[in-house]
Amino acid sequence: MVEFLENEKLISSHQHGFVKFKSCITNLLECLDVITECINRGFAIDILFIDFLKAFDLVPHEELLVKLEAFGFNGKTFNWLKAFLSDRKQRVVLDGVSAEWKNVLSGVPQCSVLGPLLFIIFINDLPNGLSILCKLFADDSKLISVIRNPKDREEFQSNINKLLNWTIEWKMDLNLGKCKVMHLGNKKIHQDHFYSFEIDDNGTVTFQI
């Protein structure tokens, strides 16, 4: 599977987790290059650090299978992957007392060889359609935008909305309390500004960061 993904260049260049020749160091260095250039040119920069709620545990199996098929995994390989995810059960045992078995309908099996690979396949299309820089390290994600004027802030907010739409479409949740924005560079450009997540269909509940 890894050889196929590498040969076909299917994994996003923004992904640095569980990818050959990439690591948290390459992720940080690429971000540092952008930040340094921005500050040297006298601009400001905003970085949104994104935290997914129980990311590896909440990946929905049906949606993951859709993405695996879209990647070109079919036939026996697809059936094997489907079987790997299917009919999983779990229960809690405490002091010798066991709860009932429950079906596991989401999550990639952690501590397995396939778990990390399946997750980066699932999150691979997150940067698609974004107009600002997105960097990934497995589930640790960040959006980076150069801020020169109010329009850049509007574009940043637009990309946050696209990110939120992605989580809704693919049934993932954000841990909003741990999503933070860092402001760097020119203080005159920054001023006082908040970004927000609209977290219901009517947009009546807003979470500011």
XYZ file of N, CA and C in Angstrom:
627
model
N 0.822 -1.205 0.000
C 0.000 0.000 0.000
C 0.857 1.257 0.000
N 1.885 1.256 0.838
C 2.758 2.429 0.916
C 3.472 2.644 -0.408
N 3.958 1.560 -0.998
C 4.658 1.669 -2.284
C 3.740 2.229 -3.359
N 2.505 1.770 -3.365
C 1.526 2.264 -4.338
C 1.272 3.754 -4.135
N 1.078 4.178 -2.897
C 0.827 5.586 -2.595
C 2.009 6.461 -2.983
N 3.216 5.958 -2.738
C 4.419 6.723 -3.087
C 4.607 6.823 -4.591
N 4.443 5.694 -5.281
C 4.637 5.684 -6.738
C 3.644 6.575 -7.457
N 2.426 6.598 -6.967
C 1.377 7.408 -7.592
C 1.325 8.833 -7.037
N 2.183 9.100 -6.046
C 2.258 10.425 -5.429
C 0.880 10.907 -4.957
N 0.220 10.036 -4.200
C -1.155 10.310 -3.774
C -1.231 11.036 -2.430
N -0.194 10.915 -1.613
C -0.227 11.569 -0.306
C 0.111 13.042 -0.474
N -0.677 13.894 0.165
C -0.488 15.339 0.064
C 0.920 15.745 0.489
N 1.489 16.697 -0.253
C 2.807 17.215 0.101
C 2.778 17.971 1.423
N 1.585 18.313 1.903
C 1.451 19.032 3.170
C 1.543 18.093 4.377
N 1.471 16.777 4.128
C 1.483 15.798 5.208
C 2.923 15.422 5.570
N 3.264 15.547 6.862
C 4.613 15.230 7.333
C 4.618 14.071 8.316
N 3.472 13.538 8.670
C 3.400 12.444 9.626
C 3.334 11.098 8.946
N 4.161 10.152 9.401
C 4.183 8.779 8.879
C 4.461 8.741 7.374
N 5.271 9.683 6.900
C 5.638 9.757 5.492
C 7.161 9.695 5.381
N 7.665 8.899 4.417
C 9.101 8.740 4.240
C 9.786 10.084 3.971
N 10.925 10.284 4.619
C 11.770 11.473 4.475
C 11.121 12.741 5.052
N 10.031 12.580 5.803
C 9.410 13.730 6.447
C 9.216 13.443 7.931
N 9.095 14.510 8.702
C 8.970 14.356 10.149
C 8.450 15.660 10.738
N 8.368 15.724 12.053
C 7.964 16.973 12.701
C 9.002 18.068 12.436
N 10.268 17.656 12.227
C 11.317 18.637 11.940
C 11.093 19.291 10.581
N 10.786 18.510 9.552
C 10.538 19.095 8.227
C 9.298 19.978 8.254
N 8.321 19.566 9.032
C 7.107 20.385 9.185
C 7.467 21.749 9.774
N 8.223 21.736 10.861
C 8.592 22.977 11.536
C 9.492 23.862 10.673
N 10.437 23.250 9.965
C 11.349 24.029 9.140
C 10.616 24.741 8.001
N 9.666 24.041 7.359
C 8.905 24.668 6.282
C 8.059 25.821 6.811
N 7.482 25.629 7.987
C 6.690 26.713 8.590
C 7.590 27.883 8.983
N 8.762 27.566 9.514
C 9.695 28.605 9.934
C 10.141 29.456 8.750
N 10.343 28.832 7.594
C 10.727 29.580 6.393
C 9.675 30.623 6.036
N 8.403 30.196 6.096
C 7.303 31.110 5.760
C 7.224 32.247 6.768
N 7.325 31.905 8.046
C 7.221 32.914 9.102
C 8.363 33.924 9.014
N 9.580 33.411 8.824
C 10.760 34.292 8.755
C 10.668 35.265 7.590
N 10.297 34.758 6.424
C 10.173 35.637 5.251
C 9.109 36.694 5.466
N 7.986 36.288 6.054
C 6.883 37.216 6.306
C 7.321 38.346 7.243
N 7.975 37.995 8.337
C 8.408 38.998 9.313
C 9.472 39.914 8.713
N 10.379 39.343 7.931
C 11.416 40.153 7.298
C 10.841 41.190 6.335
N 9.697 40.888 5.765
C 9.059 41.819 4.819
C 8.127 42.799 5.526
N 8.050 42.685 6.856
C 7.268 43.638 7.632
C 5.796 43.325 7.731
N 5.402 42.110 7.378
C 3.999 41.726 7.453
C 3.711 41.025 8.779
N 2.440 40.746 9.000
C 2.019 39.933 10.140
C 1.663 38.543 9.629
N 1.546 37.622 10.545
C 1.168 36.264 10.162
C 0.284 35.675 11.256
N -0.781 34.987 10.831
C -1.678 34.308 11.766
C -1.583 32.808 11.535
N -1.509 32.063 12.633
C -1.433 30.606 12.559
C -2.551 30.021 13.420
N -3.392 29.200 12.811
C -4.441 28.504 13.547
C -3.980 27.073 13.805
N -3.843 26.729 15.082
C -3.498 25.359 15.468
C -4.801 24.594 15.693
N -4.957 23.495 14.971
C -6.213 22.744 14.949
C -6.074 21.469 15.763
N -7.027 21.225 16.633
C -7.029 20.004 17.430
C -8.309 19.232 17.147
N -8.157 18.017 16.621
C -9.315 17.151 16.386
C -9.647 16.384 17.659
N -10.921 16.239 17.920
C -11.382 15.531 19.107
C -11.260 14.023 18.882
N -10.401 13.370 19.659
C -10.209 11.910 19.563
C -10.066 11.484 18.106
N -9.144 12.130 17.407
C -9.052 11.992 15.947
C -9.001 10.544 15.480
N -8.067 9.760 15.999
C -7.907 8.388 15.516
C -9.113 7.515 15.879
N -9.819 7.869 16.933
C -10.940 7.051 17.391
C -12.257 7.379 16.685
N -12.332 8.541 16.050
C -13.607 8.977 15.475
C -13.686 8.847 13.959
N -12.646 8.349 13.317
C -12.704 8.184 11.861
C -13.832 7.216 11.514
N -14.869 7.690 10.782
C -16.003 6.811 10.454
C -15.610 5.789 9.388
N -15.917 4.524 9.627
C -15.475 3.456 8.738
C -16.057 3.575 7.334
N -17.327 3.912 7.219
C -17.943 3.997 5.896
C -17.266 5.067 5.050
N -16.998 6.224 5.643
C -16.353 7.315 4.912
C -14.895 6.969 4.581
N -14.236 6.261 5.487
C -12.857 5.839 5.223
C -12.805 4.880 4.040
N -13.754 3.967 3.967
C -13.797 3.017 2.854
C -14.044 3.734 1.529
N -14.860 4.784 1.560
C -15.089 5.589 0.353
C -13.771 6.188 -0.133
N -12.985 6.701 0.799
C -11.715 7.318 0.423
C -10.702 6.273 -0.047
N -10.671 5.120 0.583
C -9.770 4.057 0.154
C -10.072 3.634 -1.282
N -11.353 3.523 -1.598
C -11.747 3.149 -2.949
C -11.360 4.242 -3.942
N -11.522 5.517 -3.536
C -11.159 6.642 -4.398
C -9.654 6.691 -4.650
N -8.867 6.186 -3.705
C -7.415 6.143 -3.862
C -6.975 5.059 -4.837
N -7.892 4.163 -5.172
C -7.547 3.102 -6.116
C -7.381 1.738 -5.497
N -7.684 1.620 -4.214
C -7.633 0.311 -3.577
C -8.946 -0.420 -3.865
N -8.867 -1.480 -4.630
C -10.077 -2.212 -5.000
C -9.800 -3.714 -5.017
N -10.786 -4.461 -5.445
C -10.616 -5.910 -5.518
C -10.309 -6.536 -4.174
N -9.350 -7.464 -4.168
C -9.010 -8.196 -2.952
C -8.455 -7.273 -1.874
N -7.677 -6.267 -2.285
C -7.106 -5.347 -1.296
C -8.201 -4.588 -0.567
N -9.173 -4.080 -1.334
C -10.276 -3.341 -0.719
C -11.085 -4.249 0.206
N -11.371 -5.462 -0.250
C -12.153 -6.392 0.567
C -11.404 -6.748 1.848
N -10.090 -6.866 1.748
C -9.292 -7.168 2.943
C -9.340 -6.004 3.924
N -9.208 -4.773 3.399
C -9.272 -3.603 4.266
C -10.646 -3.468 4.910
N -11.677 -3.733 4.135
C -13.042 -3.676 4.680
C -13.221 -4.699 5.793
N -12.688 -5.914 5.572
C -12.782 -6.953 6.598
C -11.988 -6.561 7.840
N -10.840 -5.887 7.637
C -9.998 -5.441 8.743
C -10.748 -4.467 9.653
N -11.608 -3.635 9.057
C -12.347 -2.636 9.827
C -13.682 -3.154 10.350
N -14.191 -4.235 9.774
C -15.548 -4.707 10.078
C -15.583 -5.637 11.288
N -16.774 -5.702 11.866
C -17.069 -6.652 12.950
C -16.114 -6.507 14.140
N -15.704 -5.296 14.401
C -14.884 -5.041 15.586
C -15.792 -4.741 16.780
N -15.425 -5.266 17.924
C -16.230 -5.061 19.127
C -15.313 -4.680 20.284
N -15.900 -4.031 21.264
C -15.132 -3.666 22.448
C -16.026 -3.719 23.687
N -15.408 -3.866 24.842
C -16.142 -3.833 26.104
C -15.203 -3.392 27.204
N -15.774 -3.008 28.316
C -15.004 -2.566 29.481
C -15.060 -3.657 30.539
N -13.895 -3.965 31.100
C -13.813 -4.932 32.195
C -13.200 -4.233 33.401
N -13.904 -4.215 34.514
C -13.435 -3.545 35.724
C -13.667 -4.442 36.935
N -12.592 -4.750 37.622
C -12.666 -5.605 38.816
C -13.396 -6.915 38.529
N -13.104 -7.479 37.376
C -13.687 -8.773 37.031
C -15.100 -8.704 36.492
N -15.698 -7.523 36.458
C -17.057 -7.361 35.931
C -16.967 -6.823 34.507
N -17.636 -7.495 33.581
C -17.547 -7.134 32.170
C -18.834 -6.492 31.680
N -18.680 -5.421 30.911
C -19.839 -4.796 30.262
C -20.193 -5.588 29.005
N -21.317 -5.237 28.394
C -21.711 -5.907 27.164
C -20.797 -5.485 26.016
N -20.642 -6.390 25.058
C -19.872 -6.068 23.866
C -20.627 -5.052 23.023
N -19.899 -4.062 22.503
C -20.484 -3.038 21.640
C -19.752 -3.022 20.299
N -20.509 -2.783 19.234
C -19.896 -2.691 17.911
C -19.054 -1.429 17.799
N -17.892 -1.536 17.175
C -17.020 -0.394 16.936
C -17.234 0.060 15.495
N -17.851 1.234 15.322
C -18.214 1.720 13.996
C -17.312 2.833 13.508
N -16.336 3.213 14.321
C -15.431 4.284 13.916
C -14.053 4.034 14.517
N -13.094 4.767 13.997
C -11.738 4.695 14.532
C -10.834 3.774 13.728
N -9.566 4.162 13.628
C -8.566 3.278 13.028
C -7.850 2.581 14.174
N -7.637 1.264 14.066
C -7.031 0.507 15.169
C -5.657 1.050 15.534
N -5.548 1.586 16.738
C -4.272 2.132 17.181
C -3.327 1.003 17.586
N -2.031 1.310 17.563
C -0.981 0.331 17.838
C -0.942 -0.764 16.773
N -1.556 -0.494 15.628
C -1.479 -1.417 14.499
C -0.627 -0.775 13.414
N -0.089 -1.595 12.514
C 0.727 -1.079 11.424
C -0.115 -0.228 10.488
N -1.352 -0.645 10.253
C -2.215 0.044 9.289
C -2.851 1.311 9.849
N -2.983 1.417 11.160
C -3.700 2.540 11.758
C -3.239 3.909 11.286
N -1.957 4.249 11.438
C -1.491 5.569 10.990
C -1.673 5.797 9.497
N -1.425 4.745 8.685
C -1.576 4.877 7.234
C -3.021 5.167 6.859
N -3.946 4.464 7.481
C -5.359 4.695 7.192
C -5.773 6.101 7.581
N -5.202 6.609 8.676
C -5.578 7.959 9.103
C -5.082 9.016 8.137
N -3.837 8.908 7.684
C -3.343 9.953 6.776
C -4.044 9.875 5.418
N -4.526 8.683 5.049
C -5.355 8.593 3.839
C -6.672 9.326 4.066
N -7.242 9.153 5.243
C -8.533 9.774 5.539
C -8.441 11.296 5.552
N -7.363 11.831 6.111
C -7.252 13.289 6.266
C -6.577 13.938 5.069
N -6.181 13.137 4.091
C -5.341 13.609 2.990
C -5.930 14.784 2.213
N -7.246 14.827 2.053
C -7.862 15.874 1.228
C -8.222 17.128 2.014
N -7.870 17.173 3.298
C -8.182 18.362 4.095
C -7.632 19.648 3.476
N -6.378 19.680 2.975
C -5.861 20.941 2.411
C -6.490 21.324 1.066
N -7.175 20.380 0.419
C -7.744 20.675 -0.895
C -8.762 21.807 -0.810
N -8.657 22.753 -1.713
C -9.625 23.845 -1.751
C -9.281 25.006 -0.844
N -8.255 24.847 -0.004
C -7.837 25.953 0.847
C -6.931 26.887 0.055
N -7.066 28.171 0.296
C -6.267 29.153 -0.433
C -5.084 29.659 0.381
N -4.913 29.119 1.585
C -3.767 29.472 2.419
C -3.012 28.202 2.771
N -1.845 28.367 3.349
C -0.979 27.236 3.637
C -1.554 26.373 4.749
N -1.508 25.055 4.529
C -1.943 24.090 5.540
C -0.838 23.069 5.727
N -0.451 22.819 6.963
C 0.565 21.831 7.269
C -0.020 20.766 8.190
N 0.297 19.504 7.889
C -0.247 18.386 8.650
C 0.876 17.537 9.229
N 0.656 17.064 10.440
C 1.477 15.994 10.988
C 0.501 15.004 11.607
N 0.075 14.019 10.784
C -1.027 13.129 11.154
C -2.265 13.981 11.451
N -2.744 13.983 12.706
C -3.943 14.765 13.025
C -3.613 16.175 13.505
N -2.341 16.463 13.752
C -1.956 17.820 14.162
C -1.876 18.706 12.925
N -2.755 19.689 12.863
C -2.868 20.507 11.657
C -2.777 21.984 12.013
N -2.339 22.766 11.044
C -2.323 24.214 11.247
C -2.521 24.926 9.925
N -3.235 26.049 10.007
C -3.424 26.936 8.864
C -2.553 28.156 9.084
N -1.864 28.583 8.025
C -0.925 29.705 8.126
C -1.252 30.728 7.050
N -1.391 31.983 7.457
C -1.736 33.023 6.487
C -0.957 34.300 6.757
N -0.430 34.892 5.678
C 0.203 36.205 5.761
C -0.899 37.255 5.858
N -0.781 38.173 6.816
C -1.793 39.202 7.037
C -1.193 40.568 6.688
N -1.680 41.143 5.587
C -1.203 42.462 5.155
C -2.287 43.529 5.278
N -3.549 43.070 5.271
C -4.678 43.998 5.293
C -5.934 43.251 5.740
N -7.064 43.953 5.943
C -8.299 43.294 6.393
C -8.785 42.190 5.464
N -8.519 42.312 4.155
C -8.962 41.277 3.222
C -8.278 39.938 3.503
N -7.030 40.006 3.962
C -6.323 38.764 4.302
C -6.981 38.082 5.496
N -7.480 38.890 6.444
C -8.201 38.309 7.583
C -9.498 37.654 7.110
N -10.193 38.290 6.188
C -11.427 37.719 5.642
C -11.149 36.393 4.940
N -10.034 36.351 4.212
C -9.670 35.107 3.526
C -9.332 34.012 4.526
N -8.660 34.405 5.617
C -8.334 33.431 6.660
C -9.609 32.867 7.272
N -10.578 33.752 7.547
C -11.850 33.295 8.099
C -12.566 32.386 7.121
N -12.501 32.708 5.829
C -13.118 31.876 4.804
C -12.516 30.478 4.800
N -11.221 30.390 4.992
C -10.564 29.080 5.028
C -10.913 28.309 6.292
N -11.107 29.008 7.399
C -11.575 28.344 8.624
C -12.957 27.732 8.381
N -13.815 28.476 7.673
C -15.148 27.958 7.360
C -15.063 26.718 6.480
N -14.128 26.720 5.522
C -13.943 25.546 4.658
C -13.476 24.352 5.478
N -12.587 24.606 6.421
C -12.119 23.544 7.311
C -13.277 22.954 8.101
N -14.119 23.827 8.636
C -15.262 23.365 9.414
C -16.213 22.545 8.544
N -16.435 22.986 7.308
C -17.293 22.236 6.390
C -16.726 20.841 6.124
N -15.392 20.753 6.051
C -14.763 19.443 5.850
C -15.064 18.519 7.027
N -14.957 19.046 8.243
C -15.216 18.207 9.417
C -16.664 17.741 9.460
N -17.582 18.592 9.027
C -18.995 18.212 9.011
C -19.245 17.145 7.955
N -18.682 17.352 6.760
C -18.886 16.410 5.661
C -18.350 15.020 5.987
N -17.190 14.977 6.672
C -16.542 13.693 6.926
C -16.705 13.235 8.371
N -17.623 13.863 9.108
C -18.047 13.408 10.437
C -16.901 13.367 11.447
N -16.083 14.414 11.414
C -15.028 14.573 12.417
C -15.363 15.773 13.292
N -14.907 15.742 14.527
C -15.184 16.832 15.462
C -13.901 17.552 15.840
N -14.026 18.866 16.045
C -12.905 19.657 16.530
C -13.005 19.829 18.039
N -11.885 19.791 18.695
C -11.827 20.139 20.115
C -11.627 21.648 20.176
N -12.726 22.389 20.149
C -12.660 23.844 19.990
C -11.880 24.525 21.106
N -11.920 23.951 22.288
C -11.196 24.552 23.402
C -9.693 24.517 23.225
N -9.202 23.640 22.342
C -7.764 23.527 22.117
C -7.340 24.094 20.763
N -8.277 24.639 19.998
C -7.934 25.311 18.742
C -7.530 26.748 19.062
N -6.317 27.109 18.736
C -5.781 28.413 19.121
C -5.174 29.133 17.925
N -5.203 30.470 17.980
C -4.567 31.298 16.957
C -3.358 31.997 17.554
N -2.251 31.971 16.833
C -1.046 32.693 17.229
C -0.829 33.842 16.244
N -0.646 35.056 16.780
C -0.366 36.233 15.959
C 1.125 36.550 16.046
N 1.768 36.686 14.900
C 3.191 36.991 14.865
C 3.452 38.183 13.947
N 4.550 38.881 14.190
C 4.953 39.933 13.270
C 4.409 41.302 13.630
N 4.163 42.110 12.608
C 3.821 43.520 12.729
C 2.578 43.745 13.599
N 2.772 44.397 14.765
C 1.659 44.609 15.696
C 0.634 45.601 15.142
N 1.076 46.560 14.358
C 0.149 47.550 13.804
C -0.851 46.902 12.859
N -0.423 45.881 12.156
C -1.330 45.182 11.233
C -2.319 44.326 12.004
N -1.841 43.700 13.079
C -2.696 42.764 13.816
C -3.896 43.461 14.455
N -3.654 44.463 15.280
C -4.710 45.116 16.058
C -5.464 44.064 16.870
N -6.718 44.326 17.193
C -7.521 43.352 17.935
C -8.449 42.641 16.957
N -8.291 41.341 16.846
C -9.121 40.615 15.896
C -9.341 39.191 16.373
N -10.566 38.689 16.135
C -10.906 37.326 16.495
C -11.416 36.589 15.259
N -11.125 35.307 15.218
C -11.709 34.432 14.206
C -12.748 33.557 14.897
N -13.640 32.981 14.122
C -14.724 32.241 14.756
C -15.078 30.975 13.983
N -15.637 30.021 14.723
C -16.253 28.825 14.154
C -17.756 28.936 14.364
N -18.525 28.795 13.302
C -19.972 28.673 13.450
C -20.263 27.189 13.604
N -20.858 26.817 14.720
C -20.950 25.397 15.040
C -22.369 24.840 14.988
N -23.297 25.566 14.382
C -24.599 24.959 14.118
C -25.093 25.426 12.752
N -26.162 24.788 12.266
C -26.655 25.049 10.911
C -27.116 26.489 10.734
N -27.619 27.114 11.794
C -28.139 28.463 11.689
C -27.081 29.533 11.960
N -25.924 29.107 12.386
C -24.856 30.065 12.689
C -25.127 30.903 13.927
N -25.996 30.427 14.812
C -26.361 31.222 15.972
C -25.365 31.041 17.127
N -24.581 29.975 17.101
C -23.595 29.749 18.152
C -22.216 29.941 17.532
N -21.440 30.839 18.080
C -20.130 31.147 17.533
C -19.063 30.933 18.591
N -17.976 30.272 18.186
C -16.844 30.071 19.084
C -15.699 30.939 18.555
N -15.254 31.881 19.376
C -14.206 32.798 18.954
C -12.838 32.319 19.401
N -11.830 32.550 18.530
C -10.465 32.179 18.880
C -9.547 33.358 18.578
